[in-house]
mmCIF file of C-alpha atoms and ligand atoms in Angstrom:
data_model
loop_
_atom_site.group_PDB
_atom_site.id
_atom_site.type_symbol
_atom_site.label_atom_id
_atom_site.label_comp_id
_atom_site.label_asym_id
_atom_site.label_seq_id
_atom_site.Cartn_x
_atom_site.Cartn_y
_atom_site.Cartn_z
ATOM 1 C CA MET A 19 10.026 16.536 -5.302
ATOM 2 C CA ALA A 20 8.497 13.074 -5.223
ATOM 3 C CA SER A 21 7.226 11.877 -1.841
ATOM 4 C CA ILE A 22 9.348 9.388 0.036
ATOM 5 C CA PHE A 23 6.771 6.743 -0.861
ATOM 6 C CA SER A 24 7.009 7.601 -4.575
ATOM 7 C CA GLN A 25 10.761 7.105 -4.219
ATOM 8 C CA ILE A 26 10.050 3.637 -2.788
ATOM 9 C CA VAL A 27 7.719 2.913 -5.728
ATOM 10 C CA ALA A 28 10.472 4.005 -8.123
ATOM 11 C CA GLY A 29 13.002 1.774 -6.348
ATOM 12 C CA ASP A 30 15.149 4.789 -5.471
ATOM 13 C CA ILE A 31 15.072 4.059 -1.752
ATOM 14 C CA PRO A 32 14.790 0.605 -0.202
ATOM 15 C CA ALA A 33 11.770 -0.844 1.538
ATOM 16 C CA ARG A 34 10.628 -4.239 2.749
ATOM 17 C CA VAL A 35 7.977 -4.732 0.089
ATOM 18 C CA VAL A 36 5.431 -7.395 0.992
ATOM 19 C CA TYR A 37 2.974 -6.997 -1.907
ATOM 20 C CA GLU A 38 2.841 -5.232 -5.265
ATOM 21 C CA ASP A 39 0.389 -5.076 -8.140
ATOM 22 C CA GLU A 40 -0.227 -2.674 -11.000
ATOM 23 C CA THR A 41 -1.639 0.170 -8.919
ATOM 24 C CA THR A 42 -0.782 -0.524 -5.265
ATOM 25 C CA LEU A 43 2.195 -1.366 -3.078
ATOM 26 C CA ALA A 44 2.544 -2.578 0.510
ATOM 27 C CA PHE A 45 5.702 -2.450 2.612
ATOM 28 C CA LEU A 46 6.746 -2.562 6.265
ATOM 29 C CA ASP A 47 6.701 0.695 8.205
ATOM 30 C CA VAL A 48 10.263 1.697 9.033
ATOM 31 C CA ASN A 49 9.225 2.761 12.566
ATOM 32 C CA PRO A 50 6.746 0.027 13.461
ATOM 33 C CA LEU A 51 4.141 0.506 16.178
ATOM 34 C CA ALA A 52 3.952 -3.280 16.388
ATOM 35 C CA PRO A 53 5.661 -6.197 14.643
ATOM 36 C CA GLY A 54 4.187 -6.412 11.145
ATOM 37 C CA HIS A 55 3.103 -2.747 10.939
ATOM 38 C CA THR A 56 2.488 -2.403 7.207
ATOM 39 C CA LEU A 57 1.669 0.534 4.934
ATOM 40 C CA VAL A 58 -0.518 0.177 1.842
ATOM 41 C CA ILE A 59 -0.325 2.896 -0.808
ATOM 42 C CA PRO A 60 -1.533 3.718 -4.295
ATOM 43 C CA LYS A 61 1.561 3.816 -6.514
ATOM 44 C CA GLU A 62 0.457 7.129 -7.962
ATOM 45 C CA GLU A 63 0.944 9.986 -5.543
ATOM 46 C CA TYR A 64 -2.282 11.463 -4.102
ATOM 47 C CA GLU A 65 -2.238 13.480 -0.911
ATOM 48 C CA ARG A 66 -5.640 12.743 0.568
ATOM 49 C CA LEU A 67 -8.144 9.934 0.398
ATOM 50 C CA ASN A 68 -10.608 11.988 -1.621
ATOM 51 C CA ASP A 69 -7.922 12.785 -4.206
ATOM 52 C CA VAL A 70 -7.709 9.089 -5.134
ATOM 53 C CA PRO A 71 -9.791 8.201 -8.221
ATOM 54 C CA ALA A 72 -12.581 5.709 -7.521
ATOM 55 C CA ASP A 73 -10.984 2.853 -9.490
ATOM 56 C CA VAL A 74 -7.671 3.206 -7.631
ATOM 57 C CA ALA A 75 -9.544 3.522 -4.315
ATOM 58 C CA ALA A 76 -11.192 0.189 -5.092
ATOM 59 C CA ASP A 77 -7.771 -1.321 -5.838
ATOM 60 C CA LEU A 78 -6.456 0.085 -2.562
ATOM 61 C CA TYR A 79 -9.297 -1.524 -0.628
ATOM 62 C CA ALA A 80 -8.751 -4.816 -2.438
ATOM 63 C CA THR A 81 -5.091 -4.764 -1.387
ATOM 64 C CA LEU A 82 -6.061 -3.987 2.203
ATOM 65 C CA HIS A 83 -8.590 -6.815 2.111
ATOM 66 C CA ARG A 84 -5.837 -9.158 0.967
ATOM 67 C CA LEU A 85 -3.098 -7.870 3.269
ATOM 68 C CA VAL A 86 -4.902 -7.603 6.612
ATOM 69 C CA PRO A 87 -5.308 -11.363 7.179
ATOM 70 C CA ALA A 88 -1.812 -12.030 5.810
ATOM 71 C CA VAL A 89 -0.214 -9.497 8.170
ATOM 72 C CA GLU A 90 -2.197 -10.729 11.172
ATOM 73 C CA ALA A 91 -1.289 -14.345 10.469
ATOM 74 C CA ALA A 92 2.383 -13.557 9.843
ATOM 75 C CA VAL A 93 2.866 -12.127 13.329
ATOM 76 C CA ASP A 94 0.188 -14.210 15.078
ATOM 77 C CA ALA A 95 -1.830 -11.083 15.940
ATOM 78 C CA ASP A 96 -5.234 -11.201 17.612
ATOM 79 C CA ALA A 97 -6.595 -8.240 15.632
ATOM 80 C CA SER A 98 -5.471 -5.151 13.781
ATOM 81 C CA THR A 99 -6.128 -1.434 13.699
ATOM 82 C CA VAL A 100 -6.430 -0.238 10.104
ATOM 83 C CA ALA A 101 -6.417 3.519 9.633
ATOM 84 C CA PHE A 102 -5.516 6.511 7.483
ATOM 85 C CA ASN A 103 -4.215 9.791 8.865
ATOM 86 C CA ASN A 104 -6.066 11.917 6.313
ATOM 87 C CA GLY A 105 -4.524 15.408 6.310
ATOM 88 C CA GLU A 106 -1.904 17.197 8.352
ATOM 89 C CA ALA A 107 -4.282 18.172 11.170
ATOM 90 C CA ALA A 108 -5.036 14.463 11.594
ATOM 91 C CA GLY A 109 -1.342 13.631 11.943
ATOM 92 C CA GLN A 110 -0.504 12.776 8.318
ATOM 93 C CA GLU A 111 3.219 13.332 7.906
ATOM 94 C CA VAL A 112 3.818 11.808 4.473
ATOM 95 C CA PRO A 113 1.599 13.569 1.874
ATOM 96 C CA HIS A 114 1.013 10.373 -0.114
ATOM 97 C CA VAL A 115 -2.117 8.426 0.851
ATOM 98 C CA HIS A 116 -1.278 5.393 2.967
ATOM 99 C CA ALA A 117 -3.234 2.983 5.111
ATOM 100 C CA HIS A 118 -1.612 1.727 8.276
ATOM 101 C CA ILE A 119 -2.186 -1.915 9.200
ATOM 102 C CA VAL A 120 -1.118 -2.146 12.832
ATOM 103 C CA PRO A 121 -1.280 -5.665 14.270
ATOM 104 C CA ARG A 122 -2.865 -5.783 17.699
ATOM 105 C CA PHE A 123 -2.413 -8.246 20.508
ATOM 106 C CA THR A 124 -4.603 -8.924 23.513
ATOM 107 C CA GLY A 125 -3.243 -6.841 26.368
ATOM 108 C CA ASP A 126 -0.830 -4.856 24.166
ATOM 109 C CA GLY A 127 -1.641 -1.679 26.097
ATOM 110 C CA GLY A 128 -2.848 0.183 23.013
ATOM 111 C CA GLY A 129 -6.231 1.856 22.658
ATOM 112 C CA PRO A 130 -9.132 1.755 20.230
ATOM 113 C CA ILE A 131 -9.468 4.247 17.389
ATOM 114 C CA HIS A 132 -11.601 6.354 19.775
ATOM 115 C CA ALA A 133 -8.374 7.237 21.599
ATOM 116 C CA ILE A 134 -7.480 9.688 18.801
ATOM 117 C CA ALA A 135 -9.963 12.281 20.087
ATOM 118 C CA GLY A 136 -8.796 15.123 22.300
ATOM 119 C CA GLU A 137 -11.797 16.783 23.903
ATOM 120 C CA THR A 138 -15.006 15.061 22.791
ATOM 121 C CA PRO A 139 -17.931 17.358 21.932
ATOM 122 C CA ASP A 140 -21.161 17.437 23.921
ATOM 123 C CA LEU A 141 -23.724 17.337 21.109
ATOM 124 C CA GLU A 142 -27.505 17.426 21.530
ATOM 125 C CA ASP A 143 -29.879 15.462 19.291
ATOM 126 C CA ASP A 144 -30.612 18.651 17.302
ATOM 127 C CA ASP A 145 -26.895 19.162 16.644
ATOM 128 C CA LEU A 146 -26.502 15.568 15.480
ATOM 129 C CA ASP A 147 -29.551 15.895 13.202
ATOM 130 C CA ALA A 148 -28.133 19.102 11.679
ATOM 131 C CA ILE A 149 -24.703 17.546 11.095
ATOM 132 C CA ALA A 150 -26.241 14.449 9.523
ATOM 133 C CA ASP A 151 -28.279 16.712 7.205
ATOM 134 C CA GLU A 152 -25.185 18.729 6.238
ATOM 135 C CA ILE A 153 -23.296 15.567 5.298
ATOM 136 C CA ASP A 154 -26.266 14.020 3.504
ATOM 137 C CA ALA A 155 -26.660 17.186 1.420
ATOM 138 C CA ARG A 156 -23.072 16.865 0.157
ATOM 139 C CA VAL A 157 -22.881 13.229 -0.944
HETATM 140 P P1 LIG B 18 1.690 9.236 8.748
HETATM 141 O O1 LIG B 18 1.959 9.935 10.046
HETATM 142 O O2 LIG B 18 0.330 8.612 8.700
HETATM 143 O O3 LIG B 18 1.971 10.121 7.562
HETATM 144 O O4 LIG B 18 2.675 8.000 8.718
HETATM 145 C C1 LIG B 18 3.845 7.969 7.980
HETATM 146 C C2 LIG B 18 4.493 6.644 8.285
HETATM 147 O O5 LIG B 18 5.490 6.424 7.316
HETATM 148 C C3 LIG B 18 5.164 6.581 9.654
HETATM 149 O O6 LIG B 18 4.595 5.504 10.394
HETATM 150 C C4 LIG B 18 6.634 6.340 9.324
HETATM 151 O O7 LIG B 18 7.267 5.480 10.233
HETATM 152 C C5 LIG B 18 6.551 5.736 7.941
HETATM 153 N N1 LIG B 18 7.718 5.927 7.075
HETATM 154 C C6 LIG B 18 8.362 7.083 6.831
HETATM 155 N N2 LIG B 18 9.380 6.871 5.977
HETATM 156 C C7 LIG B 18 9.369 5.555 5.670
HETATM 157 C C8 LIG B 18 10.162 4.701 4.841
HETATM 158 N N3 LIG B 18 11.199 5.190 4.144
HETATM 159 N N4 LIG B 18 9.851 3.395 4.783
HETATM 160 C C9 LIG B 18 8.824 2.893 5.478
HETATM 161 N N5 LIG B 18 8.020 3.632 6.280
HETATM 162 C C10 LIG B 18 8.294 4.940 6.381
#
């Protein structure tokens, strides 16, 4: 079964499309967190960010780069929060990679991206060094 976003790409269900090119599509979120809340997707269905091939990931970033100022200007926003829920445990509900562009307004009562954390860990310098080494060893 194709994801709901693949059905939008195929034109099988409607969406308010605001941008389209060969590999990416952008459309308004049906349950907006703010006026202008926009989703940017690769047309091909990939579940997680790291499943997206590098060339399509570059296209996705190029579309974000193009869309963010357009979205902000369209709704006269002061800023925007741009984020991916990458995996179910992070709150991803639609298993088709999508970036959220959420316009932000001074005094809108929302929080920074740091607000996603539940309990924050108390890490010593040694722990941070070890984690940095573990990541560095894998890239
Ligand atoms: P996420 O929790 O990151 O997977 O976000 C999924 C987003 O997709 C939510 O913000 C939904 O409001 C949005 N969404 C779900 N179905 C549709 C649809 N048919 N058209 C536009 N946005 C949708």
